[in-house]
mmCIF file of C-alpha atoms in Angstrom:
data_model
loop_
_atom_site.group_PDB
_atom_site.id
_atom_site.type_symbol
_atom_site.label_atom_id
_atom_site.label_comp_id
_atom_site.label_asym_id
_atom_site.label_seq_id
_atom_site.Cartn_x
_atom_site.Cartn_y
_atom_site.Cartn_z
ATOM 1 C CA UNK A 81 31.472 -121.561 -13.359
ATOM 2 C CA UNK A 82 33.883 -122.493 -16.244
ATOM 3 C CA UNK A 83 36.522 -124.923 -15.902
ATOM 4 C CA UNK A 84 38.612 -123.440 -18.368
ATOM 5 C CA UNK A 85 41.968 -122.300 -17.397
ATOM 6 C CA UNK A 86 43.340 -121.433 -21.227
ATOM 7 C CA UNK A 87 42.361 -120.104 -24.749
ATOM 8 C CA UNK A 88 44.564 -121.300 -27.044
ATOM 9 C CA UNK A 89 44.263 -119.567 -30.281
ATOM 10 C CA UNK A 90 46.048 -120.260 -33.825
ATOM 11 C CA UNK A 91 46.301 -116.601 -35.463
ATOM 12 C CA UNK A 92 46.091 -116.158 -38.917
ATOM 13 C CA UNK A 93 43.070 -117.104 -40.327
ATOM 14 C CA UNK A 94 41.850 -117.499 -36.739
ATOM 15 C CA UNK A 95 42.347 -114.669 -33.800
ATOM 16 C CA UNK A 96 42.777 -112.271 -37.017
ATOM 17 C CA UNK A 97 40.702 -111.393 -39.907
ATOM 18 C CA UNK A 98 41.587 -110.414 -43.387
ATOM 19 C CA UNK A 99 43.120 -107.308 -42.596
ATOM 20 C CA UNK A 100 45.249 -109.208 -40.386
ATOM 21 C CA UNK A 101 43.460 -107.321 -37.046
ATOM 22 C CA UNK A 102 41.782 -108.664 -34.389
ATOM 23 C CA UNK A 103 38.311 -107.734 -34.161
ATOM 24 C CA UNK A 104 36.920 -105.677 -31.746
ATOM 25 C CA UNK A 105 33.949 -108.002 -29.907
ATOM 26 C CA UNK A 106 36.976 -110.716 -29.816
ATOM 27 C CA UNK A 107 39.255 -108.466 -28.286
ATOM 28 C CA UNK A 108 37.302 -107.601 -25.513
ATOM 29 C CA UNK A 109 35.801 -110.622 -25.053
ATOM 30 C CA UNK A 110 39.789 -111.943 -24.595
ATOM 31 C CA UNK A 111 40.282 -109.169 -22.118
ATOM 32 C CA UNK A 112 37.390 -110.075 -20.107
ATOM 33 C CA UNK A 113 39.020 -113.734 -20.004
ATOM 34 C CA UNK A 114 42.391 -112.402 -18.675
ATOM 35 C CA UNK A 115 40.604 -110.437 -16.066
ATOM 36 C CA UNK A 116 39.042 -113.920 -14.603
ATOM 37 C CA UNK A 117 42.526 -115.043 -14.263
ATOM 38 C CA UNK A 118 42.228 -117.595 -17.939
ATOM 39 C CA UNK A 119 45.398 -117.487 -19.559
ATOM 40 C CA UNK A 120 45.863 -116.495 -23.250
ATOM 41 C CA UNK A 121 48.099 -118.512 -25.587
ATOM 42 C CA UNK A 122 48.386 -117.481 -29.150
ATOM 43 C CA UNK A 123 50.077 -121.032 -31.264
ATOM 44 C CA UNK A 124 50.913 -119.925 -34.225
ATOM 45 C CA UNK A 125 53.497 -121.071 -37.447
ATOM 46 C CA UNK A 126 54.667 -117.482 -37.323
ATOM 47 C CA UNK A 127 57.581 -116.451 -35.314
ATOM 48 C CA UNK A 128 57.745 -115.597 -31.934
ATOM 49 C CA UNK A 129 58.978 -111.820 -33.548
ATOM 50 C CA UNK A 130 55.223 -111.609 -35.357
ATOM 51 C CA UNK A 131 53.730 -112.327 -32.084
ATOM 52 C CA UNK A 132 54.730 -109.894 -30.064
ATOM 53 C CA UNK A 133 52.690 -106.841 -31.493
ATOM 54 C CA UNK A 134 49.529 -108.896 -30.998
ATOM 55 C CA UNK A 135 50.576 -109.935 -27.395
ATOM 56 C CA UNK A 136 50.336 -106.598 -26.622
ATOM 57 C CA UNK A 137 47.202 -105.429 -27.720
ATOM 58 C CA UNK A 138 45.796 -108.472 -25.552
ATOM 59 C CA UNK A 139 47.880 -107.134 -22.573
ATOM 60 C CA UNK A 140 49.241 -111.196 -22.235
ATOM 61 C CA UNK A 141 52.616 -109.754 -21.505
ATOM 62 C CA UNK A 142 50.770 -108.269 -18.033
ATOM 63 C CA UNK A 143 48.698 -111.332 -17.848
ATOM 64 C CA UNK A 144 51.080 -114.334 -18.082
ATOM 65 C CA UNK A 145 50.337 -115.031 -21.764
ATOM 66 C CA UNK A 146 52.192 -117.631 -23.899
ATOM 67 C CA UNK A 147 53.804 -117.888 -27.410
ATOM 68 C CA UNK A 148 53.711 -120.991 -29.324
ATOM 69 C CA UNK A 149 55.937 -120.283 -32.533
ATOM 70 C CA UNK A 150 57.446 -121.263 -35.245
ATOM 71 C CA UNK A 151 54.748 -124.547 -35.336
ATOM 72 C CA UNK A 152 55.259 -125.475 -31.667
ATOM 73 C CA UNK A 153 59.336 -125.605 -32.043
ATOM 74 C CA UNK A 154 59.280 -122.867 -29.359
ATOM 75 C CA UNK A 155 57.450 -121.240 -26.632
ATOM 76 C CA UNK A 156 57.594 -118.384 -24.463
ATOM 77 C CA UNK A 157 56.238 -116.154 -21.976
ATOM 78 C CA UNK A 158 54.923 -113.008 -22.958
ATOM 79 C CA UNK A 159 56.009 -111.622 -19.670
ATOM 80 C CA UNK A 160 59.197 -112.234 -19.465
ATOM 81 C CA UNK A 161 60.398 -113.625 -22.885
ATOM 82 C CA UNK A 162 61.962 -116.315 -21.144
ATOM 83 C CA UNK A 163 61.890 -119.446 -23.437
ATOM 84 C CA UNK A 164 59.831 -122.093 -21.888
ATOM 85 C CA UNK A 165 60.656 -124.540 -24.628
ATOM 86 C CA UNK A 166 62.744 -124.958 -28.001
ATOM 87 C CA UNK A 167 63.554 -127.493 -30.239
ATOM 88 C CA UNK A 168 65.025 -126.570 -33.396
ATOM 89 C CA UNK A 169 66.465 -129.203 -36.158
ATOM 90 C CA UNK A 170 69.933 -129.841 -36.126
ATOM 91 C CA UNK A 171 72.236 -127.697 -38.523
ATOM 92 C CA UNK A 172 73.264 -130.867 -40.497
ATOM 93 C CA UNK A 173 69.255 -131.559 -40.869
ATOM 94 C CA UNK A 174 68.857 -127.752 -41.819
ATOM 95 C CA UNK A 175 71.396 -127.818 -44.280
ATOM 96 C CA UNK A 176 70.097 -130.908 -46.244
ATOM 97 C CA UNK A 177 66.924 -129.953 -46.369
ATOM 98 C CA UNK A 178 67.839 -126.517 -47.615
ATOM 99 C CA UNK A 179 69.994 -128.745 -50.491
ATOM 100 C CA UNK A 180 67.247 -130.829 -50.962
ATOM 101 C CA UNK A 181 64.994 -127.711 -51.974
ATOM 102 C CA UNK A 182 67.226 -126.472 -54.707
ATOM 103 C CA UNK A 183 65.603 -129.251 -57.198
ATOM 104 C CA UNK A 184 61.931 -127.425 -56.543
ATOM 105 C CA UNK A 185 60.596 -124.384 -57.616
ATOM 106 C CA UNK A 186 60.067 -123.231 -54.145
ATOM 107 C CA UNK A 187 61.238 -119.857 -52.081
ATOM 108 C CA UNK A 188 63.024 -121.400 -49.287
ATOM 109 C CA UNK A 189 62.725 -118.560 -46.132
ATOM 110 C CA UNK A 190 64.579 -119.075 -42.645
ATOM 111 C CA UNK A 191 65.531 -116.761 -39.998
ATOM 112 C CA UNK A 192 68.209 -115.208 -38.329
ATOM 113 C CA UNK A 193 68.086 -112.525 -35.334
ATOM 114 C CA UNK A 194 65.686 -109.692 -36.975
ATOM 115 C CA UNK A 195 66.457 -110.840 -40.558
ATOM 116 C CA UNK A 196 64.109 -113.282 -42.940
ATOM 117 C CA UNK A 197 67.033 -114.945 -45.438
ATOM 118 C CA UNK A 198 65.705 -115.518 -48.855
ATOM 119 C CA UNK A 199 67.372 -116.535 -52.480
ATOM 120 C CA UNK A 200 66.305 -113.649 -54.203
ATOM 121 C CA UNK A 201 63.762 -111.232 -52.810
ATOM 122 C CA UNK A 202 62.317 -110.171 -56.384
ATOM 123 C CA UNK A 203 61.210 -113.549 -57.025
ATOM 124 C CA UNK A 204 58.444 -113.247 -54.699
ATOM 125 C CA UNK A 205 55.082 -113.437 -56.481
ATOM 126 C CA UNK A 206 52.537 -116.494 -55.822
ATOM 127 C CA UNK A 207 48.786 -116.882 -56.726
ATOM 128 C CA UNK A 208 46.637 -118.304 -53.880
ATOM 129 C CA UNK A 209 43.719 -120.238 -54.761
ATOM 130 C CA UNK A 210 41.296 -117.121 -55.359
ATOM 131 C CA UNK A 211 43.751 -116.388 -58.203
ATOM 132 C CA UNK A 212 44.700 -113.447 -56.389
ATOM 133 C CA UNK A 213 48.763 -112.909 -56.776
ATOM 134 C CA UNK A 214 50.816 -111.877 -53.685
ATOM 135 C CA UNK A 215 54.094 -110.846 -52.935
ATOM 136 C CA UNK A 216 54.671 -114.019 -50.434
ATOM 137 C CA UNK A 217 58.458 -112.643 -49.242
ATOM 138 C CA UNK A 218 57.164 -109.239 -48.217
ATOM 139 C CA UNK A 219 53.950 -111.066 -46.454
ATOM 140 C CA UNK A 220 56.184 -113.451 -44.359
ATOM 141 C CA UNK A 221 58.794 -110.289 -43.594
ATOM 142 C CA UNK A 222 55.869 -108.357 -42.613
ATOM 143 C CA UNK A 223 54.426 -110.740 -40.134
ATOM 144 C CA UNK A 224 57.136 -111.879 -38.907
ATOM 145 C CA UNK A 225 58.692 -108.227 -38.463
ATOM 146 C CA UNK A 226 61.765 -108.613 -39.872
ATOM 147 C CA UNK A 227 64.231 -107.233 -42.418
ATOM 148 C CA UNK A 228 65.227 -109.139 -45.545
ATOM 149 C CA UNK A 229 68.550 -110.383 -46.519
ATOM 150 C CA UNK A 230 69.459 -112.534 -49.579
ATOM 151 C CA UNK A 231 71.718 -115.096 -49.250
ATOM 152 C CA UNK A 232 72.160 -117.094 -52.665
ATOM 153 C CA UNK A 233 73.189 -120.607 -50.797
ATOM 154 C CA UNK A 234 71.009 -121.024 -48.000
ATOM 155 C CA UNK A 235 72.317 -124.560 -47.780
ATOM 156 C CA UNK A 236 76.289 -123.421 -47.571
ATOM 157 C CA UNK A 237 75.873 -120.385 -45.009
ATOM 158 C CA UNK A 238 73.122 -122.005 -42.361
ATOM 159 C CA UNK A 239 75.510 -122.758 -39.232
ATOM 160 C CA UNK A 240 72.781 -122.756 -36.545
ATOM 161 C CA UNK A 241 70.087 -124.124 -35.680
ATOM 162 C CA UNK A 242 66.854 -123.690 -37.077
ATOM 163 C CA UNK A 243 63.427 -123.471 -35.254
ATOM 164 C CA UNK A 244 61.484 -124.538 -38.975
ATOM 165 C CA UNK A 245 62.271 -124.093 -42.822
ATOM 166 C CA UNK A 246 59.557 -122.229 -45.014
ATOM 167 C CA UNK A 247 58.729 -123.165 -48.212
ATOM 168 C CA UNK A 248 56.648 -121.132 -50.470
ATOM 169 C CA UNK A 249 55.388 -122.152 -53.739
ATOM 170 C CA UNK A 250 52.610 -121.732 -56.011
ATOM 171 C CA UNK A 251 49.544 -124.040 -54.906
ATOM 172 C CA UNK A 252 49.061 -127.130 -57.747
ATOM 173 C CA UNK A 253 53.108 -127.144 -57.721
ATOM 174 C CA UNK A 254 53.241 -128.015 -54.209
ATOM 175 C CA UNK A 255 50.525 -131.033 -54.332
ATOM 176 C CA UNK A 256 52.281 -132.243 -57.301
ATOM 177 C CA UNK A 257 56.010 -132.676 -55.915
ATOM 178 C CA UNK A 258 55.188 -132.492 -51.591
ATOM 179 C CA UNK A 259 55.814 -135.841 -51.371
ATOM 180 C CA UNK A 260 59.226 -135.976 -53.135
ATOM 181 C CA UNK A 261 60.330 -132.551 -51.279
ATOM 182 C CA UNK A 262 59.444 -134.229 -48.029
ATOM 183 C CA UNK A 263 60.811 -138.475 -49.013
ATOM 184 C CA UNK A 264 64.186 -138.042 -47.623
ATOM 185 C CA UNK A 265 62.683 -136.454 -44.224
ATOM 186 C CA UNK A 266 59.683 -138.226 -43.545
ATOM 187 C CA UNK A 267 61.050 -140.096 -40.756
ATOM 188 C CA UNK A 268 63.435 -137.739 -39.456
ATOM 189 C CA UNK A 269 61.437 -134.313 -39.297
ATOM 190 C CA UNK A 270 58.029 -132.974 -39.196
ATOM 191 C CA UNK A 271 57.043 -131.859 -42.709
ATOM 192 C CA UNK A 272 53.271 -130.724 -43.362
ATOM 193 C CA UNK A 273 51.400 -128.142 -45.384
ATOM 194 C CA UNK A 274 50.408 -124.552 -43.454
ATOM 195 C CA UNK A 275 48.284 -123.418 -46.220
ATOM 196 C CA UNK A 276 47.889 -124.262 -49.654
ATOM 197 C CA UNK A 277 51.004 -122.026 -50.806
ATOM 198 C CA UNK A 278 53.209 -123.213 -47.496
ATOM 199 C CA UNK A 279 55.225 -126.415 -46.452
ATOM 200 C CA UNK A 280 57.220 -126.601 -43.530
ATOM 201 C CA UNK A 281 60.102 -128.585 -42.253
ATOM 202 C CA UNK A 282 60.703 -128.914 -37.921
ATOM 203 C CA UNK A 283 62.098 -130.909 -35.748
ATOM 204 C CA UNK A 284 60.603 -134.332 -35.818
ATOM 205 C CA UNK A 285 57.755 -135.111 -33.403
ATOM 206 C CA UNK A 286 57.329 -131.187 -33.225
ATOM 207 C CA UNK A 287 54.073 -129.694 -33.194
ATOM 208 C CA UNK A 288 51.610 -126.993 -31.200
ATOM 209 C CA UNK A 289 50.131 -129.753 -29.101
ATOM 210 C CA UNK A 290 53.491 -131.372 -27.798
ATOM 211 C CA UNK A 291 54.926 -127.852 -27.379
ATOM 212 C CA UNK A 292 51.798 -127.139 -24.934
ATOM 213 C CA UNK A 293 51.819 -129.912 -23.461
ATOM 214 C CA UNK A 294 55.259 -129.847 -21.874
ATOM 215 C CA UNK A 295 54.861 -126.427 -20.431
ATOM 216 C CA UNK A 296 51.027 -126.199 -19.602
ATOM 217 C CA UNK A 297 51.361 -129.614 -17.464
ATOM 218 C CA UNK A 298 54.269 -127.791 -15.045
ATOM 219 C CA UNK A 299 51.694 -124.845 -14.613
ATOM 220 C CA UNK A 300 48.842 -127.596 -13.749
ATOM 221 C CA UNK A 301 46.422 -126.719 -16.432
ATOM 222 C CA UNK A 302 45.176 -130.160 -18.216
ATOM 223 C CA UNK A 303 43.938 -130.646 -21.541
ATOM 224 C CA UNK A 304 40.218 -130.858 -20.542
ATOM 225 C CA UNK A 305 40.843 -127.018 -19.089
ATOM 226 C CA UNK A 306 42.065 -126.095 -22.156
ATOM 227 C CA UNK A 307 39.817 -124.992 -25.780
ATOM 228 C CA UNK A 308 41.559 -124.212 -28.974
ATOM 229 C CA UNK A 309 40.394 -122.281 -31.562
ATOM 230 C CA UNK A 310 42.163 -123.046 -35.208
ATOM 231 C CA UNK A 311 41.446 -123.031 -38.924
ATOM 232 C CA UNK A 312 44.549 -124.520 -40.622
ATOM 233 C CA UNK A 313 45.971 -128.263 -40.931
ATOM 234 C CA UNK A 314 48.938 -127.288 -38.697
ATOM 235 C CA UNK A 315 45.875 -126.414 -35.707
ATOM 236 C CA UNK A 316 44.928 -130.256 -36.089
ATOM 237 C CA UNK A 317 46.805 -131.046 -33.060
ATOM 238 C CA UNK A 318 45.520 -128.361 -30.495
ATOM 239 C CA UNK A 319 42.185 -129.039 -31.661
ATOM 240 C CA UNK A 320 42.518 -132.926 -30.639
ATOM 241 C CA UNK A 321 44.287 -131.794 -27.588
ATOM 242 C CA UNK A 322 42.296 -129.947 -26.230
ATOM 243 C CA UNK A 323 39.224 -130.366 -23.991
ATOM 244 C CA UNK A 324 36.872 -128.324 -26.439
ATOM 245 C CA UNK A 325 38.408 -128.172 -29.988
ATOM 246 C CA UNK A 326 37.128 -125.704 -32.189
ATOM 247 C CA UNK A 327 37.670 -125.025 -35.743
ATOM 248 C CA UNK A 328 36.588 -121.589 -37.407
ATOM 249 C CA UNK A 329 33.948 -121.316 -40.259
ATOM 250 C CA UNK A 330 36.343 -120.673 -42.659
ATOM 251 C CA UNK A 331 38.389 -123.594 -41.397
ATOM 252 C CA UNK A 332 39.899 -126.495 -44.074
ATOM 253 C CA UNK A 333 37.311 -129.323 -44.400
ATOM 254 C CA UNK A 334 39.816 -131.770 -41.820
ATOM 255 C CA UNK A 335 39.694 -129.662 -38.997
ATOM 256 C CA UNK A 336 36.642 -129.414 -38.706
ATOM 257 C CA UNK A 337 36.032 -133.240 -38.784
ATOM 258 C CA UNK A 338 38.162 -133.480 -36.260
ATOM 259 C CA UNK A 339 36.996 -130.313 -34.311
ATOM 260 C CA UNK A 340 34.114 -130.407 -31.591
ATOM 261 C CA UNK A 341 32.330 -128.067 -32.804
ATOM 262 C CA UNK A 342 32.366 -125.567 -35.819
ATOM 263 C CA UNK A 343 32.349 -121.679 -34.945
ATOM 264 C CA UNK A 344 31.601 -118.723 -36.874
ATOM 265 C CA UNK A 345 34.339 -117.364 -39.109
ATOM 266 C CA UNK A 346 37.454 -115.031 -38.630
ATOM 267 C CA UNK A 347 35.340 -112.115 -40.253
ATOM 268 C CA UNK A 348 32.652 -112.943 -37.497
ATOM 269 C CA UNK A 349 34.327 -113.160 -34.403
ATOM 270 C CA UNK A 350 34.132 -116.755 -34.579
ATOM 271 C CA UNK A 351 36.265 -117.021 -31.033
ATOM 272 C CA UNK A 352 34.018 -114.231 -29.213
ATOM 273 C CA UNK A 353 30.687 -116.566 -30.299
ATOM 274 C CA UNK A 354 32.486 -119.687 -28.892
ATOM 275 C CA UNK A 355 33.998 -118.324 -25.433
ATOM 276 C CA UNK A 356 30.433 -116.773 -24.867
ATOM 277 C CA UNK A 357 28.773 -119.988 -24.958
ATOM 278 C CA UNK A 358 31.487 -121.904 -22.851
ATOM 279 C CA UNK A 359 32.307 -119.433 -20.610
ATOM 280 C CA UNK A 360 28.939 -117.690 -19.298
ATOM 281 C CA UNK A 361 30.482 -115.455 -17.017
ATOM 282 C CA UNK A 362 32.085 -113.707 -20.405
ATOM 283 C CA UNK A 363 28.548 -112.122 -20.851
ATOM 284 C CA UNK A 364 28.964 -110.006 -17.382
#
């Protein structure tokens, strides 16, 4: 019999494939897991809003399941949305980095309640690496469910606390000036790349791993019970932390250096190939 107590699964790029849908063999190979009593956590940079829809199609909110969000600033349980865990940056911290951003060509996003804040929501278009342009603001309100608003001085009306900043701007931009956006924050906040058009600002010391860690330990499932599935830099710490770390096929080159082992990809139910090896009674 398995050991393992809990999936842990980045989403984008990971449980989901292009179309942003979880394939079928996955899903029912996830269901099966639930039914043996494993636990289901998705850990994703998305917020705990664009979660929710997917949590449901896996049934975690009748089966205990977790949400990791927002990087690992918060977590909560799919049953009850009771928050398990949230640390957000300070507003003073918000607010400067917010300042700080106005010297970058970058679309600063943030949150409130149901409603994505943005600068300007027609200055929305990126090109991702393929050279294929996207409309980044309408991708992050989409996932993330929400409405947008604009506000044109993030910096001046943020008086809350914020779970992480997101900064969107066009690839070769961002490796050119990352380091100055992040110089003033290095030591106080977490600041790291999510994908080659994303950088993100949380609370220092924040990420996935630390944000399983304090709740899985309570509900006495151990790292070595644990394997993580991921494909993205921000997945680096799940995939250490974790007993079995695996990275997808179409994972960054990092991650999978770091990783285990190396699964098939998103498109080819890379997490159904993995959970049938490690967990034999999956086949039943």
């Amino acid at each position: 019999m398995s050991k393992i107590k809990a999936i842990v699964m980045d989403v984008d790029g990971t449980l989901t494939n292009s179309k942003k849908e979880i394939p079928k063999k996955t899903k029912d190979i996830l269901l099966k897991a639930q039914a043996r009593g494993i636990k289901l956590i998705l850990a994703s940079g998305r917020p705990t809003t664009g979660l929710l829809g997917l949590a449901k199609e896996l049934e975690m909110d009748r089966n205990n399941g977790l949400l990791v969000s927002f990087n690992g600033s918060k977590v909560v349980d799919c049953e009850t949305l009771k928050e398990l865990f949230n640390e957000p940056m300070s507003i003073e911290e918000g607010k400067a980095v917010l300042e700080h951003m106005k010297k970058f060509d970058v679309r600063p996003m943030v949150d409130k309640g149901n409603y994505m804040l943005v600068n300007n929501v027609f200055d929305n278009k990126l090109h991702l690496k393929n050279g294929q342009e996207i409309n980044i603001i309408e991708y992050e309100a989409r996932g993330g469910n929400y409405k947008l608003c604009e506000i044109a001085d993030l910096a001046e009306y943020i008086d809350y606390p914020l779970n992480k900043i997101l900064t969107a701007g066009e690839p070769d931009y961002l490796q050119e000036h990352y380091k100055e956006m992040m110089e003033p924050f290095k030591d106080k906040l977490s600041c790291m790349f999510t994908a080659d058009v994303y950088f993100e600002f949380t609370a220092k010391g924040i990420d996935k791993a630390k944000a399983l860690d304090t709740v899985l330990r309570p509900m006495d499932i151990n790292e070595d019970e644990i394997i993580s599935f991921g494909d993205g830099q921000n997945d680096l710490s799940i995939i250490k932390y974790a007993g079995i770390g695996v990275a997808m096929g179409n994972a960054v080159d990092e991650l999978k250096e770091h990783a285990n082992e190396v699964t098939l990809s998103n498109e080819e139910d890379g997490i159904a190939h993995s959970l049938l090896k490690h967990i034999p009674e999956l086949n039943c």
